[in-house]
Coordinates of C-alpha atoms and ligand atoms in Angstrom, one line a residue:
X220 CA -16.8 -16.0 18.8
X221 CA -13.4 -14.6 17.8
X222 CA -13.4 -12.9 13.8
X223 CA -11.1 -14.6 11.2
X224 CA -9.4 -12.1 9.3
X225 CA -7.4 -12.9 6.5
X226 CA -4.8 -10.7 5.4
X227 CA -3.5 -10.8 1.3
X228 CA 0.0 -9.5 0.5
X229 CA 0.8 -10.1 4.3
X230 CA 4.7 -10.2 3.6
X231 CA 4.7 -6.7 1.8
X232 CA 4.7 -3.2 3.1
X233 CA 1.1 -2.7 4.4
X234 CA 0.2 -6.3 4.5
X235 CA 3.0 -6.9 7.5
X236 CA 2.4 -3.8 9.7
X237 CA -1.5 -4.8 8.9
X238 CA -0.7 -7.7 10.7
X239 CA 1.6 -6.6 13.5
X240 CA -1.2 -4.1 14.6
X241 CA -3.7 -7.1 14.2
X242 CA -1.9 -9.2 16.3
X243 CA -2.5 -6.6 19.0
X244 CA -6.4 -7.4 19.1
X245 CA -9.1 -9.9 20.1
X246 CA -9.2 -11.2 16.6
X247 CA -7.7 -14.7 14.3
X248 CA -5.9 -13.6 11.9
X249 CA -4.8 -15.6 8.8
X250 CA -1.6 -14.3 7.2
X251 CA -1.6 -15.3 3.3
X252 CA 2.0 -15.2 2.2
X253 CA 3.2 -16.2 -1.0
X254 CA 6.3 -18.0 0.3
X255 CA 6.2 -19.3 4.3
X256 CA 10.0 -18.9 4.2
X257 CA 8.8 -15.3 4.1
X258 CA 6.4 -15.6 6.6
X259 CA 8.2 -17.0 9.1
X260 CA 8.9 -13.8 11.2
X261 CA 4.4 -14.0 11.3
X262 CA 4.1 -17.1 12.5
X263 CA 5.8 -15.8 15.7
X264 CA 2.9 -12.9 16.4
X265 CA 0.1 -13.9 19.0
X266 CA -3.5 -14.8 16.9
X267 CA -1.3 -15.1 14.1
X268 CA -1.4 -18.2 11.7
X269 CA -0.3 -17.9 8.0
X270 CA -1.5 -19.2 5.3
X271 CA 0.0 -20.1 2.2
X272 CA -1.5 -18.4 -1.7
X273 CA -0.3 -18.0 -4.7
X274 CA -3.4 -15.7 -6.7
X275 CA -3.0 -17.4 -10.1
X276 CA -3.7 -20.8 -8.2
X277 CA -7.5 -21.6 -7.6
X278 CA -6.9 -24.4 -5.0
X279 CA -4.5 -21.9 -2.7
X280 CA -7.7 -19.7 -2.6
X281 CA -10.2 -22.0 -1.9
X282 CA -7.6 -22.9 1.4
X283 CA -6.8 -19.4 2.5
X284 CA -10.7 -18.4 2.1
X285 CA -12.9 -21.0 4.0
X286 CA -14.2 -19.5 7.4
X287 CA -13.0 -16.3 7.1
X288 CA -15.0 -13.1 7.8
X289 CA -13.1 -10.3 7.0
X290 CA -10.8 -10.0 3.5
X291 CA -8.3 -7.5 4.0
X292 CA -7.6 -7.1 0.1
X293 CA -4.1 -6.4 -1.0
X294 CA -2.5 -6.7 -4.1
X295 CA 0.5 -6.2 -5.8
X296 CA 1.4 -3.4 -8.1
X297 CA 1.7 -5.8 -11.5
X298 CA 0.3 -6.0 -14.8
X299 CA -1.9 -8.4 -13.9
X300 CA -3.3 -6.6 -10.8
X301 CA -6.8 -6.4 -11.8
X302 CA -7.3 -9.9 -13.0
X303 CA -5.8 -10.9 -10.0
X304 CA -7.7 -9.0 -7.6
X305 CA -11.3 -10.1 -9.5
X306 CA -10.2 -13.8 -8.7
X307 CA -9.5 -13.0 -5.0
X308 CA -13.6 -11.0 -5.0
X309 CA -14.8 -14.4 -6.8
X310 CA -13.4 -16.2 -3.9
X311 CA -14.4 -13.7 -1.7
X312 CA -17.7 -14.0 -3.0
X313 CA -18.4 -17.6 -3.3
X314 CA -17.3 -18.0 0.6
X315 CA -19.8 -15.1 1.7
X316 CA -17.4 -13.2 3.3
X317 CA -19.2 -10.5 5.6
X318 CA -17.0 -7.2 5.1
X319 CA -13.8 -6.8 2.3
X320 CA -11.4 -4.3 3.3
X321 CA -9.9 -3.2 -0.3
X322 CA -6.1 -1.4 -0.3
X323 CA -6.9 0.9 -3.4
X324 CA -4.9 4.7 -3.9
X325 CA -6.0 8.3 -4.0
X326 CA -6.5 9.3 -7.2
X327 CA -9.0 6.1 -7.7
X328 CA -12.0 8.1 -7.3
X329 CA -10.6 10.9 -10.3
X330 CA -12.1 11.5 -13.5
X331 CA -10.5 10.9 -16.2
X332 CA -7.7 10.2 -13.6
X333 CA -4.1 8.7 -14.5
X334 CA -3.4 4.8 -15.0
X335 CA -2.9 4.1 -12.2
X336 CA -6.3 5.5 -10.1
X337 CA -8.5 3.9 -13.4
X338 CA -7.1 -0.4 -12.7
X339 CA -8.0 0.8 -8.8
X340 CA -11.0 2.0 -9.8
X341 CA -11.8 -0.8 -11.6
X342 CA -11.1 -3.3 -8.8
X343 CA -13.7 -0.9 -6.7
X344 CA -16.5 -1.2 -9.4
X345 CA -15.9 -5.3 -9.5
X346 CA -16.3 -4.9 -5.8
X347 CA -19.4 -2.9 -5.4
X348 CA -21.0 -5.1 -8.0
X349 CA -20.2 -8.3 -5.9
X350 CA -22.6 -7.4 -3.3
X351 CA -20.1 -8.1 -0.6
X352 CA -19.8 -5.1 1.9
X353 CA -16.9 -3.2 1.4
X354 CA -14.3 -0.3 2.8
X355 CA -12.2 1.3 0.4
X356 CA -9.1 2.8 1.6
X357 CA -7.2 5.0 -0.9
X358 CA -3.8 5.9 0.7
X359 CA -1.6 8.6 -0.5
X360 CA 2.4 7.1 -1.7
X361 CA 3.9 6.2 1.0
X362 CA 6.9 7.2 2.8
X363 CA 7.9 3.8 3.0
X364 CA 8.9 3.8 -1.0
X365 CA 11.8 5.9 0.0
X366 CA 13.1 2.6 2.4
X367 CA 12.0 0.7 -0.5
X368 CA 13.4 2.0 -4.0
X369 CA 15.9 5.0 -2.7
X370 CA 17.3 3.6 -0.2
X371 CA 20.0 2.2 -1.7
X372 CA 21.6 5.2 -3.4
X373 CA 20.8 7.7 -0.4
X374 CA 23.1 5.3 1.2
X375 CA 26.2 4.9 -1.3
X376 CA 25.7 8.1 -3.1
X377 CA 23.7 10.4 -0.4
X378 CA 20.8 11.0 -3.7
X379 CA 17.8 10.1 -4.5
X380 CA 16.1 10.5 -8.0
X381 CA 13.1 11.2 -9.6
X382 CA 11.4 12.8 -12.2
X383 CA 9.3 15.1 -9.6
X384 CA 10.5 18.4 -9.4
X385 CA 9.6 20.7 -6.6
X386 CA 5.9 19.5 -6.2
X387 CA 4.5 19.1 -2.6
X388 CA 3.6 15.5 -2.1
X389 CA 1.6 14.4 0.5
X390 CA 3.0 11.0 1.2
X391 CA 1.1 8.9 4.3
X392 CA 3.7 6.1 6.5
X393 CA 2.1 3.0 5.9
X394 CA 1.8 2.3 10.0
X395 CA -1.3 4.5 9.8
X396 CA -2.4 3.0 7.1
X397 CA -2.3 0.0 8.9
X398 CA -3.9 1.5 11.9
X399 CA -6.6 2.7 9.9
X400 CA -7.1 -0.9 8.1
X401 CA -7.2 -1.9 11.8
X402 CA -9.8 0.2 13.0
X403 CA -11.7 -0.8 10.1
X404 CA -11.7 -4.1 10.4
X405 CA -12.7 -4.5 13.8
X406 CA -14.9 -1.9 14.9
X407 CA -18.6 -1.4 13.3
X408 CA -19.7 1.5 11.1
X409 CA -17.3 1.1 8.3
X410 CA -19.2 -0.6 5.7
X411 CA -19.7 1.2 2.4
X412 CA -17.4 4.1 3.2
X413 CA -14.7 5.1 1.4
X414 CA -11.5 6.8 3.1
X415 CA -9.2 8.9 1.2
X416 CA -6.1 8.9 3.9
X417 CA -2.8 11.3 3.5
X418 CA -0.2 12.4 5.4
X419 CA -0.5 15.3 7.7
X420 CA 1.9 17.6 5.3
X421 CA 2.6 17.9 1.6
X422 CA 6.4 18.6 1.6
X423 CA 9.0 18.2 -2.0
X424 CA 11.4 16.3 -2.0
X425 CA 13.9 18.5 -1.8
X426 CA 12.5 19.3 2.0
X427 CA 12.3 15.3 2.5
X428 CA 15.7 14.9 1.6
X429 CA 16.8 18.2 4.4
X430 CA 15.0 16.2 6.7
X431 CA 16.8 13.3 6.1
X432 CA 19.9 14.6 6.1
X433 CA 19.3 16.2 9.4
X434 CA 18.1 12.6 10.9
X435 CA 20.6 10.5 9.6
X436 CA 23.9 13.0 9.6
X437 CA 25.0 12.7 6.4
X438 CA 24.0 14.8 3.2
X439 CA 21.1 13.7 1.5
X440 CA 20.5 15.3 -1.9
X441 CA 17.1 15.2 -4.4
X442 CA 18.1 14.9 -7.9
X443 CA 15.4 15.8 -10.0
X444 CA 15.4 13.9 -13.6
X445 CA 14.3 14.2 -16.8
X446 CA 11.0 11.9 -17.8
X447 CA 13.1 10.0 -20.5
X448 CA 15.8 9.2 -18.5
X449 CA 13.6 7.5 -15.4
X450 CA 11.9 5.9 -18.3
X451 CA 15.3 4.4 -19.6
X452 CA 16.2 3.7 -15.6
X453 CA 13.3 2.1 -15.2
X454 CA 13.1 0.0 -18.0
X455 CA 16.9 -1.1 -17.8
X456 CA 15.5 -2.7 -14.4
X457 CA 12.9 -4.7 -16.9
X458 CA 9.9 -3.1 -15.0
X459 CA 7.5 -3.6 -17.7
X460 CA 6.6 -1.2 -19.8
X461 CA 2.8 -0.5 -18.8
X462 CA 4.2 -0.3 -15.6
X463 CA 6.9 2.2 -16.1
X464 CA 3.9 4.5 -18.5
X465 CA 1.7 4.6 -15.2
X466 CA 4.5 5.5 -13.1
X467 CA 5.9 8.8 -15.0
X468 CA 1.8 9.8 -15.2
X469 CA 2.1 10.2 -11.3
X470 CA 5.0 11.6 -11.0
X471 CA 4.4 14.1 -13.8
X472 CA 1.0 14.8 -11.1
X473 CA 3.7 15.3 -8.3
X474 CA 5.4 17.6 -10.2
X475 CA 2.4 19.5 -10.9
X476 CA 1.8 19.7 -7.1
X477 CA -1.9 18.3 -7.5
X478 CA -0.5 15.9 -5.0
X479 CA -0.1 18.4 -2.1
X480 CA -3.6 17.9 -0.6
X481 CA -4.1 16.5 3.0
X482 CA -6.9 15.8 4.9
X483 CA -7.2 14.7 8.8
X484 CA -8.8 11.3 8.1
X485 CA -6.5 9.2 10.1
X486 CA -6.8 11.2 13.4
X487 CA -10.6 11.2 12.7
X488 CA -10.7 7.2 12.3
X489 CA -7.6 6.0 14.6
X490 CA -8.0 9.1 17.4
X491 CA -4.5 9.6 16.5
X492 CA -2.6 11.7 14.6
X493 CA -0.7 10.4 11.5
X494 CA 3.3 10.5 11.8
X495 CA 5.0 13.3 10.0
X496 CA 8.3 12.7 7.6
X497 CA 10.3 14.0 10.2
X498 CA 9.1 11.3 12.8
X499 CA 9.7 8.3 9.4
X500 CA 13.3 10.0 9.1
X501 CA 13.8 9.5 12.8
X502 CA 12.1 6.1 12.9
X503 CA 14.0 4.8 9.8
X504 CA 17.1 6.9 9.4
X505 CA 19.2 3.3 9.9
X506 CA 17.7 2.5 6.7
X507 CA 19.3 5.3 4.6
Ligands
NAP277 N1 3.6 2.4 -3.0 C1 2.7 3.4 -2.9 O1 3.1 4.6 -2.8 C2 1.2 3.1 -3.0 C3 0.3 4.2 -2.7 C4 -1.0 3.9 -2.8 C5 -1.5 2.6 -3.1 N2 -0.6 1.6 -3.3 C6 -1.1 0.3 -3.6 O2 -0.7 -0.6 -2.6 C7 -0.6 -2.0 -3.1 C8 0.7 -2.6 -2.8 O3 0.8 -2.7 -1.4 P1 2.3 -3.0 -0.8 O4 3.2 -1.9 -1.2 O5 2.1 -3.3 0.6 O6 2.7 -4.3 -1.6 P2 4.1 -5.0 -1.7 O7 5.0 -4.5 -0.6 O8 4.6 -4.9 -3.1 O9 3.7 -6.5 -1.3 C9 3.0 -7.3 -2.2 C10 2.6 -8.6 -1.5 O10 1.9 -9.4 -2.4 C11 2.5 -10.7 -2.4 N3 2.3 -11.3 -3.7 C12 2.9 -10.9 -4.9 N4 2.5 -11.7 -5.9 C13 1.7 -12.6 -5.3 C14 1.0 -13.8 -5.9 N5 1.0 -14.1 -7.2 N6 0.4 -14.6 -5.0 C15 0.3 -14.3 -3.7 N7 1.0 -13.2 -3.1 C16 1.6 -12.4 -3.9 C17 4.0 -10.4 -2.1 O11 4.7 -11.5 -1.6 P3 6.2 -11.9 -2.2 O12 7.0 -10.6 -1.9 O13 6.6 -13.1 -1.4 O14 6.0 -12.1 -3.7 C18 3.8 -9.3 -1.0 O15 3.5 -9.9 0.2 C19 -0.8 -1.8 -4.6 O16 -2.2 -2.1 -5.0 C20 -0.5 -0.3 -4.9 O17 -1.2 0.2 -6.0 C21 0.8 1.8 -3.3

């Protein structure tokens, strides 16, 4: 009989390549969106069906998570993440599902570690306790944030900011975390291992934004900034403020460059290699 898979967050960044790459496979897979107007473009994908939740709601849980097998565990990056990812394990454990796929971050296995590693790490200890067999997969950031936050003033004002300086960052494209997330879910061997995945080069972002200037034919510049004043910037977007505090921790460690390591864990799981920032530019460079 075919797997259920259910997918969490299948509308965001990971969640909708997750399922794209899913819908290549012998598998069910249950899209949980937050809003079906957003799902829509899912509903369209062979295997696909979605599914609608809303975390804070017990009753949307109980829908999405009967006769599933496989949780592939994504959350948002909120206050709230951690409560919200214990009631997705409660469900996750009161329906006896057989293998939880868990979207944590690199940096969630570090002692004492920064902010945001420790609410990771805390979502992994929840899930080890639960008894329900797990995969952890701690992705570098993702190349993807620059489509996602910068893209916007590379476009208008050919500049990207942050408060980074020249440290090597080691950013992964989410479509091998995907791939990886799709290996892992539907092939055996997985259970109880945790995968630390990167990209396969630690570059600044003064190199990213050469590169991007190169792909997309206009001049892209990286504006470094002081900590206070992408504190203000962000705050003046009312990101909250716990938020904004874990934030500037990481990119004070990209600025340190203890963000330059890489490791060949995605060729090793998906026999293929991860893509580089100059294939992203190249794939994306309409974006920017
Ligand atoms: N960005 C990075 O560089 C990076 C690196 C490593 C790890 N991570 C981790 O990756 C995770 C985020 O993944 P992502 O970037 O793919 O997420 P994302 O693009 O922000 O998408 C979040 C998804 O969750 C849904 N959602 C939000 N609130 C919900 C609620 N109350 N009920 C149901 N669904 C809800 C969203 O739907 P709507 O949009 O419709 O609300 C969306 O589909 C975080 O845990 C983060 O720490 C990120």
């Amino acid at each position: 009989m075919q797997e259920t898979i259910l997918v969490t967050g299948a509308t965001g960044t990971v969640g909708r390549e997750i399922i794209k790459q899913l819908a290549m496979q012998d598998v069910k897979v249950r899209a949980g969106v937050h809003s079906v107007i957003k799902g829509e473009n899912l509903k369209r994908l062979p295997g696909v069906d979605i599914v609608e939740i809303e975390f804070d709601k017990p009753e949307s849980l109980h829908a999405a998570f009967t006769h599933i097998d496989c949780l592939m565990l994504v959350t948002p990056f909120t206050e709230d993440q951690v409560e919200m990812a214990k009631n997705l394990i409660d469900e996750a454990k009161k329906k006896e599902v057989k293998h939880l796929v868990r979207l944590s971050a690199l940096g969630a296995g570090a002692e004492p570690g920064i902010l945001l590693g420790r609410w990771h790490r805390e979502i992994e200890t929840y899930i080890e306790e639960s008894g329900i067999p797990y995969t952890f997969l701690r992705p570098a950031g993702f190349m993807q944030n620059l489509e996602n936050y910068h893209a916007a003033t590379i476009k208008h004002e050919g500049k990207f900011y942050l408060p980074a300086g020249e440290g090597k960052v080691n950013y992964i494209d989410t479509r091998d975390i995907a791939a990886v997330a799709v290996e892992v879910l539907t092939s055996e061997g997985h259970k109880g291992k945790i995968y630390e995945l990167t990209g396969p080069q630690a570059l600044s972002h003064s190199e990213m934004a050469a590169i991007l200037s190169e792909k997309t034919g206009h001049a892209v510049t990286f504006v470094d900034v002081p900590a206070d004043a992408a504190r203000e910037a962000m705050l003046a977007q009312h990101i909250p403020e716990r938020l904004v505090d874990a934030m500037l921790e990481l990119y004070e460690v990209y600025r340190s460059g203890h963000s330059s390591e890489v490791n060949d864990m995605v060729e090793t799981i998906t026999g293929r290699p991860p893509h580089t920032f100059r294939q992203f530019a190249s794939d994306y460079k309409e974006c920017f």
